[in-house]
Short mmCIF file of N, CA and C in Angstrom, two decimals:
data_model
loop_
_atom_site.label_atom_id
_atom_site.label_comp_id
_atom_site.label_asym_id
_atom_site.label_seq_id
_atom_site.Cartn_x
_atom_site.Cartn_y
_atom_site.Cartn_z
N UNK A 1 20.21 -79.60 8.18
CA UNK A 1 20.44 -78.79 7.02
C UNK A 1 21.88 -78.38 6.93
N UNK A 2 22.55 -78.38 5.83
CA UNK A 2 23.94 -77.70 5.50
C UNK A 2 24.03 -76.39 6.23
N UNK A 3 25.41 -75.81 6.25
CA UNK A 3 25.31 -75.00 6.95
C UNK A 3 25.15 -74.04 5.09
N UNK A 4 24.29 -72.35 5.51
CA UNK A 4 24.25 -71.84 4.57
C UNK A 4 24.07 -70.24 4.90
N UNK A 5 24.18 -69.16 4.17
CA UNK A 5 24.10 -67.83 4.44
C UNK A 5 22.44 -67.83 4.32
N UNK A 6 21.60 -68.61 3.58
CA UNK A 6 20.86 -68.18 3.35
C UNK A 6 19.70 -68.54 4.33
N UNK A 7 18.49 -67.80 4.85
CA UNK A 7 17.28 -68.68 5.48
C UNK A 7 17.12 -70.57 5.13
N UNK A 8 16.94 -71.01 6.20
CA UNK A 8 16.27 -72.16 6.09
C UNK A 8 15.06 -72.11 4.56
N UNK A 9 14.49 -71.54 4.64
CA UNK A 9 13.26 -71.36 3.74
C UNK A 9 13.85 -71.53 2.12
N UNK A 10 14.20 -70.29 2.36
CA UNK A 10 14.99 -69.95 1.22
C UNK A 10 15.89 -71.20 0.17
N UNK A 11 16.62 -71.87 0.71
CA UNK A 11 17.14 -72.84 -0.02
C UNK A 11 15.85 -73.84 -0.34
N UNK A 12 15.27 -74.19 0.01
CA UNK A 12 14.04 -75.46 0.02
C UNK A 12 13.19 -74.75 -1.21
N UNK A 13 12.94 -73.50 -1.26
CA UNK A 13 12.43 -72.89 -2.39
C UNK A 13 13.15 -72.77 -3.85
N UNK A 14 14.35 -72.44 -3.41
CA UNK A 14 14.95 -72.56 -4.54
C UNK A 14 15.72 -74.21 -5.48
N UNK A 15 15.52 -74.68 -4.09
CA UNK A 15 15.84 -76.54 -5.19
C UNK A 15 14.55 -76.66 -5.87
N UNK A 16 13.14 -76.63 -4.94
CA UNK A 16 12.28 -77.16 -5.50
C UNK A 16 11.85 -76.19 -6.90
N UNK A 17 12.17 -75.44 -6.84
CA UNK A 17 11.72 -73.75 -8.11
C UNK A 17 13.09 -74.68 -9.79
N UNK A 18 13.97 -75.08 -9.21
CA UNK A 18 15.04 -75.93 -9.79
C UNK A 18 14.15 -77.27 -10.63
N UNK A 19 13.67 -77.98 -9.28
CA UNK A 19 13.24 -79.10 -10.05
C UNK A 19 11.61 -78.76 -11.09
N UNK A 20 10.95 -77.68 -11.07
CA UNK A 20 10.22 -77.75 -11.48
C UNK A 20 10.37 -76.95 -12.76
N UNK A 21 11.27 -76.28 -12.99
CA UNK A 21 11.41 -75.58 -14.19
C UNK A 21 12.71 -76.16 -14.96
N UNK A 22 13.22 -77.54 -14.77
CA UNK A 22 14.18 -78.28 -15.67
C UNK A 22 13.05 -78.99 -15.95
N UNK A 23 13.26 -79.39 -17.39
CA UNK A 23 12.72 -80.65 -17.79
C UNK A 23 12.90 -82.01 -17.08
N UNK A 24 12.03 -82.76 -16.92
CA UNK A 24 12.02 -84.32 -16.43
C UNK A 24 12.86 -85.47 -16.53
N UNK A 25 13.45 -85.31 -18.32
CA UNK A 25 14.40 -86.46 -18.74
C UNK A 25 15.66 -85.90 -18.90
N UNK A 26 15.80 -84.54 -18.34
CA UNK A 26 17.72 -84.00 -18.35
C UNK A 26 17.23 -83.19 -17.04
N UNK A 27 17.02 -83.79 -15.70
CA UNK A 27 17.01 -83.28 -14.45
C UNK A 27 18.81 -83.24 -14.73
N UNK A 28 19.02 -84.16 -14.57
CA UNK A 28 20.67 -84.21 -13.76
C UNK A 28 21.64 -83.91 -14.50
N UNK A 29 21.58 -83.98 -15.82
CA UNK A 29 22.22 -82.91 -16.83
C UNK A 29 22.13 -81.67 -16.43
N UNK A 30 20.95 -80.35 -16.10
CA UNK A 30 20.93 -79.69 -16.21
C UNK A 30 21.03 -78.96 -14.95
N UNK A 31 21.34 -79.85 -13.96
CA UNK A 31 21.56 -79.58 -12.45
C UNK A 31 22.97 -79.34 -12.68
N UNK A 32 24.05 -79.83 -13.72
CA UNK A 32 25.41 -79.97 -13.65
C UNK A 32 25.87 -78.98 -14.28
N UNK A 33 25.13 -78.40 -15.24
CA UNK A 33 25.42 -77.07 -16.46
C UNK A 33 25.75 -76.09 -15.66
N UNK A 34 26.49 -75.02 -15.77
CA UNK A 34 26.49 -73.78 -15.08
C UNK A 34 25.77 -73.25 -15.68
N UNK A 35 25.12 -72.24 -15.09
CA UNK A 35 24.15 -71.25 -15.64
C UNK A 35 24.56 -70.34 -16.58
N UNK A 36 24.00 -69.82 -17.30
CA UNK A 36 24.40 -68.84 -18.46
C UNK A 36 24.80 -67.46 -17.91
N UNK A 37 26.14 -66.87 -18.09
CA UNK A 37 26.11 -65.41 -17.43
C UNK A 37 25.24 -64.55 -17.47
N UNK A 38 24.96 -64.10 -16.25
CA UNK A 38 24.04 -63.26 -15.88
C UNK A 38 24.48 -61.64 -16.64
N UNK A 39 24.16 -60.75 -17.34
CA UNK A 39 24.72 -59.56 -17.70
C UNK A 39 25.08 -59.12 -16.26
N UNK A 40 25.62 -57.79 -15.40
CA UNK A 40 25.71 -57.15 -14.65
C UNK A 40 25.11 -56.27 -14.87
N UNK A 41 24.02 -55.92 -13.59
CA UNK A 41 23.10 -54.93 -13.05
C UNK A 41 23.78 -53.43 -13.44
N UNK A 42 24.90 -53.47 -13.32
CA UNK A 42 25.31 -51.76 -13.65
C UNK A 42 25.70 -51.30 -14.57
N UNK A 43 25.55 -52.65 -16.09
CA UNK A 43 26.11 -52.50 -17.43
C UNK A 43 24.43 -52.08 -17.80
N UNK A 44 23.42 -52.88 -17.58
CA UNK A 44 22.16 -52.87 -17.90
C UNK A 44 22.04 -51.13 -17.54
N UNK A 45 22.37 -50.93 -16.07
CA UNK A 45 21.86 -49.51 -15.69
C UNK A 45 22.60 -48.35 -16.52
N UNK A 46 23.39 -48.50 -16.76
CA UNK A 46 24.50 -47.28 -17.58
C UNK A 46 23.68 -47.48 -18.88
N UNK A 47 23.32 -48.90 -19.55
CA UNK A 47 22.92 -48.63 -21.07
C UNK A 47 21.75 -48.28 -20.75
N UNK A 48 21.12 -48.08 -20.03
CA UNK A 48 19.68 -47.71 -19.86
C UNK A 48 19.46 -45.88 -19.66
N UNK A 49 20.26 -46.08 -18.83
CA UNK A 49 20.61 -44.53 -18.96
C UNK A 49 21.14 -43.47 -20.20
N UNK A 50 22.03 -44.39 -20.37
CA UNK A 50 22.62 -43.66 -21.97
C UNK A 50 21.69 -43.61 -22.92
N UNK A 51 20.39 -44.80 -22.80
CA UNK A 51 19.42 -44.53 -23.97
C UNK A 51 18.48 -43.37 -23.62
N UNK A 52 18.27 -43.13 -22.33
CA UNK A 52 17.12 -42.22 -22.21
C UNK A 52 17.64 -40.81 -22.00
N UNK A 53 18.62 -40.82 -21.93
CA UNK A 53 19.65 -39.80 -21.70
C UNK A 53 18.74 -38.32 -22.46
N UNK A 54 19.43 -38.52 -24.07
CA UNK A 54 18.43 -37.30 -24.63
C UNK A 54 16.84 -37.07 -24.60
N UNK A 55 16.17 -38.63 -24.63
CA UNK A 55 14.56 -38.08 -24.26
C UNK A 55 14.59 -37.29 -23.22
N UNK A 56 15.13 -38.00 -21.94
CA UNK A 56 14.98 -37.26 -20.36
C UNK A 56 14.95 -35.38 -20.91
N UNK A 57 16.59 -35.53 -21.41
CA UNK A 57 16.64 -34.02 -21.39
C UNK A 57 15.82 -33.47 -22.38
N UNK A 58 15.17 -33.56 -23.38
CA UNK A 58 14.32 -33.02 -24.25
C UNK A 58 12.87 -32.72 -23.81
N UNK A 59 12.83 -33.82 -22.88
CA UNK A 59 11.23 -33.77 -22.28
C UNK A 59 11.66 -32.73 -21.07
N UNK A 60 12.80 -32.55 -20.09
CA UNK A 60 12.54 -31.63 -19.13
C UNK A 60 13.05 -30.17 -20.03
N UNK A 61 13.56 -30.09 -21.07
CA UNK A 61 13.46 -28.71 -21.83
C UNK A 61 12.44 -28.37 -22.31
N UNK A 62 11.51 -29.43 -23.03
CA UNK A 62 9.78 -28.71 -23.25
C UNK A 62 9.39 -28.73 -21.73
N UNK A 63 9.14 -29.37 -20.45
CA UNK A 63 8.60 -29.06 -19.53
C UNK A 63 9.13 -27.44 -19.29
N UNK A 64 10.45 -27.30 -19.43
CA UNK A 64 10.66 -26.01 -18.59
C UNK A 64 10.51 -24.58 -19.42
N UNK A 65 9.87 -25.13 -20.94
CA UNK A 65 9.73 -24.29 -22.01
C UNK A 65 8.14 -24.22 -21.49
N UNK A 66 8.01 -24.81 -21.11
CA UNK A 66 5.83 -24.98 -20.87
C UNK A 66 6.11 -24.38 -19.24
N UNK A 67 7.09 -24.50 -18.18
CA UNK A 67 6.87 -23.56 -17.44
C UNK A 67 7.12 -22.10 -17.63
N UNK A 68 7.97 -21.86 -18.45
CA UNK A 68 8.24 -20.47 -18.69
C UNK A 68 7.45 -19.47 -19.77
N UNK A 69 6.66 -20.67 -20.63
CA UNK A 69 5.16 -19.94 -21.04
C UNK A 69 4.57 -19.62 -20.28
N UNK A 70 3.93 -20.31 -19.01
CA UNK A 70 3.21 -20.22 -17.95
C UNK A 70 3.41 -19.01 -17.11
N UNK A 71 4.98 -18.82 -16.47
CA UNK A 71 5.84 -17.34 -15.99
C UNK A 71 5.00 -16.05 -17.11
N UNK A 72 5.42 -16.89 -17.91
CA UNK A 72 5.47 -15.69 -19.01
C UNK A 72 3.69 -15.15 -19.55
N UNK A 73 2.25 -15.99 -19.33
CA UNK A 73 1.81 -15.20 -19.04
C UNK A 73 1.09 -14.98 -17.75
N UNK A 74 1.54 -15.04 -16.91
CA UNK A 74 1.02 -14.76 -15.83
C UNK A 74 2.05 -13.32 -15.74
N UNK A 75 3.13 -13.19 -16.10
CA UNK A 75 3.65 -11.98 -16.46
C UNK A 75 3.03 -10.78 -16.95
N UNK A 76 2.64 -11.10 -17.97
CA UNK A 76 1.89 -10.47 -18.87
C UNK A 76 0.56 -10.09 -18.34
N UNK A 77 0.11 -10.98 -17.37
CA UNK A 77 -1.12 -10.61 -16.84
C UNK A 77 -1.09 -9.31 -16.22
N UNK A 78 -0.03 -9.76 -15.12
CA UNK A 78 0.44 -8.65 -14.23
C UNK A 78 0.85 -7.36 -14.86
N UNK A 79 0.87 -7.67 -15.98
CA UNK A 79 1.93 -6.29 -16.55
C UNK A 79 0.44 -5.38 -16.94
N UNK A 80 -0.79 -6.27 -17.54
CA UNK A 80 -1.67 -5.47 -17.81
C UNK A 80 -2.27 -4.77 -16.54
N UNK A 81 -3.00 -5.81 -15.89
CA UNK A 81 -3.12 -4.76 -14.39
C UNK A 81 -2.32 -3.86 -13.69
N UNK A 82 -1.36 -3.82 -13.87
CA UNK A 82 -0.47 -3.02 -13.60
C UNK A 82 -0.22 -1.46 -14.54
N UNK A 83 -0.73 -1.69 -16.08
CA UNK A 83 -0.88 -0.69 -16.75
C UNK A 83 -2.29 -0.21 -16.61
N UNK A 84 -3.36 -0.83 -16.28
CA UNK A 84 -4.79 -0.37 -15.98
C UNK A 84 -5.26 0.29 -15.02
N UNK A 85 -4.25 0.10 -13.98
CA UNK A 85 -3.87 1.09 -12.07
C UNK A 85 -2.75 2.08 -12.30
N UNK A 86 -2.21 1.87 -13.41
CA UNK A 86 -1.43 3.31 -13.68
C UNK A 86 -2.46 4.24 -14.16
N UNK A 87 -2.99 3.82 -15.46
CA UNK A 87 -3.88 4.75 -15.67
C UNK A 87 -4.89 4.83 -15.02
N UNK A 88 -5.53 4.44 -14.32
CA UNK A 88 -6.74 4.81 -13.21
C UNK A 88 -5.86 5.70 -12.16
N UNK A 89 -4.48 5.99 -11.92
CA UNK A 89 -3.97 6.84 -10.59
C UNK A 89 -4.07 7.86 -11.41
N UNK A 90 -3.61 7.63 -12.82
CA UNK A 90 -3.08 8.96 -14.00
C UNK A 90 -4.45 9.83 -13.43
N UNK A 91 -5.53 9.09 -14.13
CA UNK A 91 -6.74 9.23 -14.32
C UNK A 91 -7.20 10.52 -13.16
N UNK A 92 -6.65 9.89 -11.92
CA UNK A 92 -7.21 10.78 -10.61
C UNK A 92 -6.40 11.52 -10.62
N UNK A 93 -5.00 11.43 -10.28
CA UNK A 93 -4.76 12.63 -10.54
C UNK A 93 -4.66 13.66 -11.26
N UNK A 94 -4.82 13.14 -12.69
CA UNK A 94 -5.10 14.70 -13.76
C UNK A 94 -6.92 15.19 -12.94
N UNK A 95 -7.70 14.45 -12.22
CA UNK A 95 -9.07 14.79 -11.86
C UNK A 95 -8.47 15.66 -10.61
N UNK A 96 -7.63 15.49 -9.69
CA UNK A 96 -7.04 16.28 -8.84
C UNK A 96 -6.49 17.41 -8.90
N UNK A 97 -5.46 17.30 -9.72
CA UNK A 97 -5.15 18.84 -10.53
C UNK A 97 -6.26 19.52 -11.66
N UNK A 98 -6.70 18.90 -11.75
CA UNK A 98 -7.95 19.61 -12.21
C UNK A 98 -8.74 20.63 -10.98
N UNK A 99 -9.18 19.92 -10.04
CA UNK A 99 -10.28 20.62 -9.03
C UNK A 99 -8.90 21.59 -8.37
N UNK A 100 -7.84 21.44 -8.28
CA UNK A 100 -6.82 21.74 -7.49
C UNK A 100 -6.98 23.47 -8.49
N UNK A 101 -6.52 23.25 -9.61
CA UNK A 101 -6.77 24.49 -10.29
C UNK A 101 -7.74 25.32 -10.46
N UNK A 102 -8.57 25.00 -10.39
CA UNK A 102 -10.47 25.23 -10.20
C UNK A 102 -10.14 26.16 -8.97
N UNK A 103 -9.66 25.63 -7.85
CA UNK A 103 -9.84 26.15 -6.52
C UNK A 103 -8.70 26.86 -6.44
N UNK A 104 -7.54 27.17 -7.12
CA UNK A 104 -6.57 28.42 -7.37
C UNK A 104 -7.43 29.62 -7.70
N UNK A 105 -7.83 29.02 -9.13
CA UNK A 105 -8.56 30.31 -9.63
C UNK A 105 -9.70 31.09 -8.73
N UNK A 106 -10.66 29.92 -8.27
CA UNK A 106 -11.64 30.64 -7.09
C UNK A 106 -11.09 31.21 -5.97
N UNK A 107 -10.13 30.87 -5.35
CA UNK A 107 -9.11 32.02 -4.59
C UNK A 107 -8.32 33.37 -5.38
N UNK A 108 -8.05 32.73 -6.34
CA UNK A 108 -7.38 34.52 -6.70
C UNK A 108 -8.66 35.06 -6.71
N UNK A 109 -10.02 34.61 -7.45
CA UNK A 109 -10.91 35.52 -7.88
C UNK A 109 -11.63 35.95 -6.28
N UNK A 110 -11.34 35.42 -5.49
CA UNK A 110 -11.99 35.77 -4.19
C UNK A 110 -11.00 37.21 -3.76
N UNK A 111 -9.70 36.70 -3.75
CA UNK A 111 -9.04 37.67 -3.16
C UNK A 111 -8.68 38.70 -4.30
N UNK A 112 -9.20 38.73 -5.39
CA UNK A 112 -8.74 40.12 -6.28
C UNK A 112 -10.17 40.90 -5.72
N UNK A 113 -11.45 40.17 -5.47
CA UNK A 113 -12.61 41.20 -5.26
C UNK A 113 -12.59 41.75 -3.57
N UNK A 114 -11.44 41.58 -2.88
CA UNK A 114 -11.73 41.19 -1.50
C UNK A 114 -10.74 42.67 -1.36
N UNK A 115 -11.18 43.43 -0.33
CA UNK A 115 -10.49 44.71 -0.18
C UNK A 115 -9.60 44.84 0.62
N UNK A 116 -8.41 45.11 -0.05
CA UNK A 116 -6.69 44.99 0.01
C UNK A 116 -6.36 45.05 1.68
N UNK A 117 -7.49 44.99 2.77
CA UNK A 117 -6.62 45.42 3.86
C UNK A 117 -7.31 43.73 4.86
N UNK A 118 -8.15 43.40 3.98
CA UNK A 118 -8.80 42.13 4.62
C UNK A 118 -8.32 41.15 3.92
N UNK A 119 -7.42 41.17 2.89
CA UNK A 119 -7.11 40.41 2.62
C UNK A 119 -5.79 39.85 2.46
N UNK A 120 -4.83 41.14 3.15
CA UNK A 120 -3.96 41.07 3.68
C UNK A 120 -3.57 40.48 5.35
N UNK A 121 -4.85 40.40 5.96
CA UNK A 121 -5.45 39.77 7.58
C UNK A 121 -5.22 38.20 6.69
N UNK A 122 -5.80 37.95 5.72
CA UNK A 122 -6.10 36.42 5.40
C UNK A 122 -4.86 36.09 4.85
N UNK A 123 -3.81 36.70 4.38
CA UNK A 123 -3.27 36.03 3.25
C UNK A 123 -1.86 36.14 4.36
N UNK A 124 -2.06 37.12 5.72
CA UNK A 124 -0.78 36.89 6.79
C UNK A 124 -1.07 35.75 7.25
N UNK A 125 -2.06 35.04 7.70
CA UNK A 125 -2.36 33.94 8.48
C UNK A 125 -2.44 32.67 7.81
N UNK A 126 -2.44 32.86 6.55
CA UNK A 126 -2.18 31.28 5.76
C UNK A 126 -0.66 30.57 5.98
N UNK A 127 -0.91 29.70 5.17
CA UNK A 127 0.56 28.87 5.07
C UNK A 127 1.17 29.91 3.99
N UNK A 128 2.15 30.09 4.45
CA UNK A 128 3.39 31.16 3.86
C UNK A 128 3.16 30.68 2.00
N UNK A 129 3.65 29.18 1.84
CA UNK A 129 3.42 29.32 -0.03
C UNK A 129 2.44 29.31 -0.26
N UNK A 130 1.24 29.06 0.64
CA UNK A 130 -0.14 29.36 0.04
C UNK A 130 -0.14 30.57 -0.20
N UNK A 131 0.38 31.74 0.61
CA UNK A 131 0.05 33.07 0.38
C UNK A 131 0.41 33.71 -0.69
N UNK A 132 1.86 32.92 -0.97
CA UNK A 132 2.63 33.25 -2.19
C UNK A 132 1.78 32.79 -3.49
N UNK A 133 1.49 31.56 -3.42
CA UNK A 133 0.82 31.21 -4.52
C UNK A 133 -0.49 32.04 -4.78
N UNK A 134 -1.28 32.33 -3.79
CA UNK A 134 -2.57 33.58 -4.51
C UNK A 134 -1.74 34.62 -4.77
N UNK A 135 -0.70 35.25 -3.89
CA UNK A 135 -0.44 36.48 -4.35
C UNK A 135 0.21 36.44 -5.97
N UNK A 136 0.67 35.48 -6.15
CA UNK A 136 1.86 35.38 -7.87
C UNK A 136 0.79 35.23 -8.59
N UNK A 137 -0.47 34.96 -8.67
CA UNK A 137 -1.96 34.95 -9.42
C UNK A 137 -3.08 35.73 -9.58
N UNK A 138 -2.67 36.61 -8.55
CA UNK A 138 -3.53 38.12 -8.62
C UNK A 138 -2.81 38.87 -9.10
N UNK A 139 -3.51 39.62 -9.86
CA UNK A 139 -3.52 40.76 -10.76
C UNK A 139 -2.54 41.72 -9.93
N UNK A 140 -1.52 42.22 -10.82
CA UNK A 140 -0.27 43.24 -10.04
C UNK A 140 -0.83 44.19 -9.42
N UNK A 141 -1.90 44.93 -9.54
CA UNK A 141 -2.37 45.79 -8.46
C UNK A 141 -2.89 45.57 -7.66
N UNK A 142 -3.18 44.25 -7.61
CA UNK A 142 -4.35 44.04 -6.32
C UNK A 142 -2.96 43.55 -5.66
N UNK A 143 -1.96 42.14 -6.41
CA UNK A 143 -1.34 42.08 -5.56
C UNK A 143 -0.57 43.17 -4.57
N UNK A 144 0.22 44.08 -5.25
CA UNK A 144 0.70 45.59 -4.30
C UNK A 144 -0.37 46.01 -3.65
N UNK A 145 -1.79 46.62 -3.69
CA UNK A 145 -2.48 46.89 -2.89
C UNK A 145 -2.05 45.71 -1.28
N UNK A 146 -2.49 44.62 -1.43
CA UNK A 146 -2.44 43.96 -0.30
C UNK A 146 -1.16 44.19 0.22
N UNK A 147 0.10 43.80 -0.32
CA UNK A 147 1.03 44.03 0.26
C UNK A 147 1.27 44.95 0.69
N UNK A 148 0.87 46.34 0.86
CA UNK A 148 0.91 47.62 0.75
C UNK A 148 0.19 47.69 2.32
N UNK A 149 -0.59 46.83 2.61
CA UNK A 149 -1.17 46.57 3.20
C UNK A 149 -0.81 45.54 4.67
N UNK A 150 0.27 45.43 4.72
CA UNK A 150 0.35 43.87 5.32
C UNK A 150 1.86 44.90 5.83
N UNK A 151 2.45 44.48 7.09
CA UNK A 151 3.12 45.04 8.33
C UNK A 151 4.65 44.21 7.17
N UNK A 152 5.85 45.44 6.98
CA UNK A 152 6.46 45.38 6.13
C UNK A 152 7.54 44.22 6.12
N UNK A 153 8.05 43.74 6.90
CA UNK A 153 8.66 42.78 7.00
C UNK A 153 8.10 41.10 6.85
N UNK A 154 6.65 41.10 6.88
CA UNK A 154 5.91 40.04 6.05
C UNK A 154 5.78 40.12 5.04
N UNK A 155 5.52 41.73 4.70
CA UNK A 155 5.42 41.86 2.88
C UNK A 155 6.93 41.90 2.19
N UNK A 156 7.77 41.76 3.00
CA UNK A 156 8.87 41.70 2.01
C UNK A 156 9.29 40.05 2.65
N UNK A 157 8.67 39.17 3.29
CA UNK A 157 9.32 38.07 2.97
C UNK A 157 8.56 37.18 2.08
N UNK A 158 7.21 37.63 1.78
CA UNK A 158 6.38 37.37 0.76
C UNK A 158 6.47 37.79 -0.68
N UNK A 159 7.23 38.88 -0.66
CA UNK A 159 8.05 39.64 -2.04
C UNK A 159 9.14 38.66 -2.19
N UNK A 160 9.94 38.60 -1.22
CA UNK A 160 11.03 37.49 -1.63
C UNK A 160 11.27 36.25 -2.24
N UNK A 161 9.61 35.51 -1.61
CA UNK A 161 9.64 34.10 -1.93
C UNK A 161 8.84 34.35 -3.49
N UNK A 162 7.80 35.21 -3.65
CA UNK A 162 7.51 35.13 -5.33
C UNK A 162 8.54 35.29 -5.96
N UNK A 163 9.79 36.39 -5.82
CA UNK A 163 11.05 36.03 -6.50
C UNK A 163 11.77 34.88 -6.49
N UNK A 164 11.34 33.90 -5.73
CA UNK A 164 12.31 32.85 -5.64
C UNK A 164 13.43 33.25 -5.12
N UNK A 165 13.71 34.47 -4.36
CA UNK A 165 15.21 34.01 -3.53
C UNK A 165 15.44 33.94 -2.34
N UNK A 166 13.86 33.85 -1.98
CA UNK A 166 13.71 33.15 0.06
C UNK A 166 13.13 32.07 -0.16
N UNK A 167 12.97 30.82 -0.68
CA UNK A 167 12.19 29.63 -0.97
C UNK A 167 11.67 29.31 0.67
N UNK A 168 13.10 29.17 1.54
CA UNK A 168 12.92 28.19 2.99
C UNK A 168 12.42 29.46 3.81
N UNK A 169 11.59 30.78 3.31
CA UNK A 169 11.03 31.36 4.44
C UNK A 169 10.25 30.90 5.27
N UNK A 170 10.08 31.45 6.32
CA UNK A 170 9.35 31.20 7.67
C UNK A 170 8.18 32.40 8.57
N UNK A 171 7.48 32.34 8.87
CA UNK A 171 6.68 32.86 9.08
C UNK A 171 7.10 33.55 10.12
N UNK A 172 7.45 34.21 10.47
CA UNK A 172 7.72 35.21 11.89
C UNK A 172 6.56 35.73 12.84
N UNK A 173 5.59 36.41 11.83
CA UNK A 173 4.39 36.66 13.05
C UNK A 173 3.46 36.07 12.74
N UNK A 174 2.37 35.87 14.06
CA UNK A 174 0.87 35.69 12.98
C UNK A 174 0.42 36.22 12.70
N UNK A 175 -0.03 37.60 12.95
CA UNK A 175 -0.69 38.96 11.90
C UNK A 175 0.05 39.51 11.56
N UNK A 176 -0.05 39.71 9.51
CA UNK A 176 1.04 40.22 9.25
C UNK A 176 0.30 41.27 8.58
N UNK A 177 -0.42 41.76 8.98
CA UNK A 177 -1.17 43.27 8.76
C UNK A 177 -0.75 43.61 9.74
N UNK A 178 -0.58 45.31 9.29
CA UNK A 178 -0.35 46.90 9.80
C UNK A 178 -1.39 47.40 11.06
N UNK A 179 -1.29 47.21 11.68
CA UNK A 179 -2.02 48.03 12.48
C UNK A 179 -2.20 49.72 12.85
N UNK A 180 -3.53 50.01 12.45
CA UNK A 180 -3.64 51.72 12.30
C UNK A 180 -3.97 52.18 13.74
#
């Protein structure tokens, strides 16, 4: 065999692929013709490209218009559940401050019927703004009765904080009733 770049195989396929696709009575004519230029592979690829050029981009702008419907409602989804757990927290807590107020009032009304020296025992031993808060809700005489009642340096840091000008008081004793 000639010497050749190509496989053994390879050439034997391509004479015989030669003789069978020339016609019979211009074999040797058409063995002598040069072949017709081939276009180039990268003129074909550039015009191929340049044609699909705007479909490509039109079709991935509706794709990314059809993903961002998609964002958009699954967005929307979220946005409703998200407004339906606001109002269900709303919900509880206006039900919270509800019972929360319920149970103000049943404490003042406990401690306006409760006699000023026992309830000055209860209202030393609470949490300091709890105490404040029944006392700023009972009735001005009951509140002074109790205080009247209660060992004086608790009743005046409990006077202070209903004024608002001891907010960060602190509890100093734990009985802040008088002892007789």
């Amino acid at each position: 065999m000639a010497h050749s770049n190509f496989p053994a195989g390879t050439l034997r396929y391509a004479v015989l692929a030669a003789f069978l696709l020339v016609p019979f009575g211009a074999g040797a004519e058409a063995l002598k013709t040069t072949p017709a230029a081939v276009p180039s592979s990268t003129t074909d690829a550039a015009n191929f490209c340049a044609s699909i050029r705007d479909p490509a981009a039109e079709a991935r702008f509706a794709w990314q218009a059809e993903q961002l419907k998609v964002l958009e409602a699954k967005l929307s989804d979220t946005l409703k559940k998200l407004e339906a757990r606001k109002a269900e927290l709303q919900a509880m807590t206006d039900r919270r401050d509800a019972e929360a107020k319920q149970v103000e009032a049943r404490m003042t009304d406990i401690f306006t019927r409760m006699r000023p020296d026992a309830a000055a025992l209860q209202l030393a031993a609470m949490d300091p703004s709890m105490a404040v808060s029944v006392l700023g809700k009972l009735p001005p005489r009951a509140a002074s009765a109790v205080l009247n009642e209660m060992e004086a340096s608790r009743a005046a840091q409990l006077a202070e904080a209903m004024g608002g000008r001891n907010p960060n008081f602190r509890k100093t004793q734990t009985n802040g009733a008088q002892s007789r």
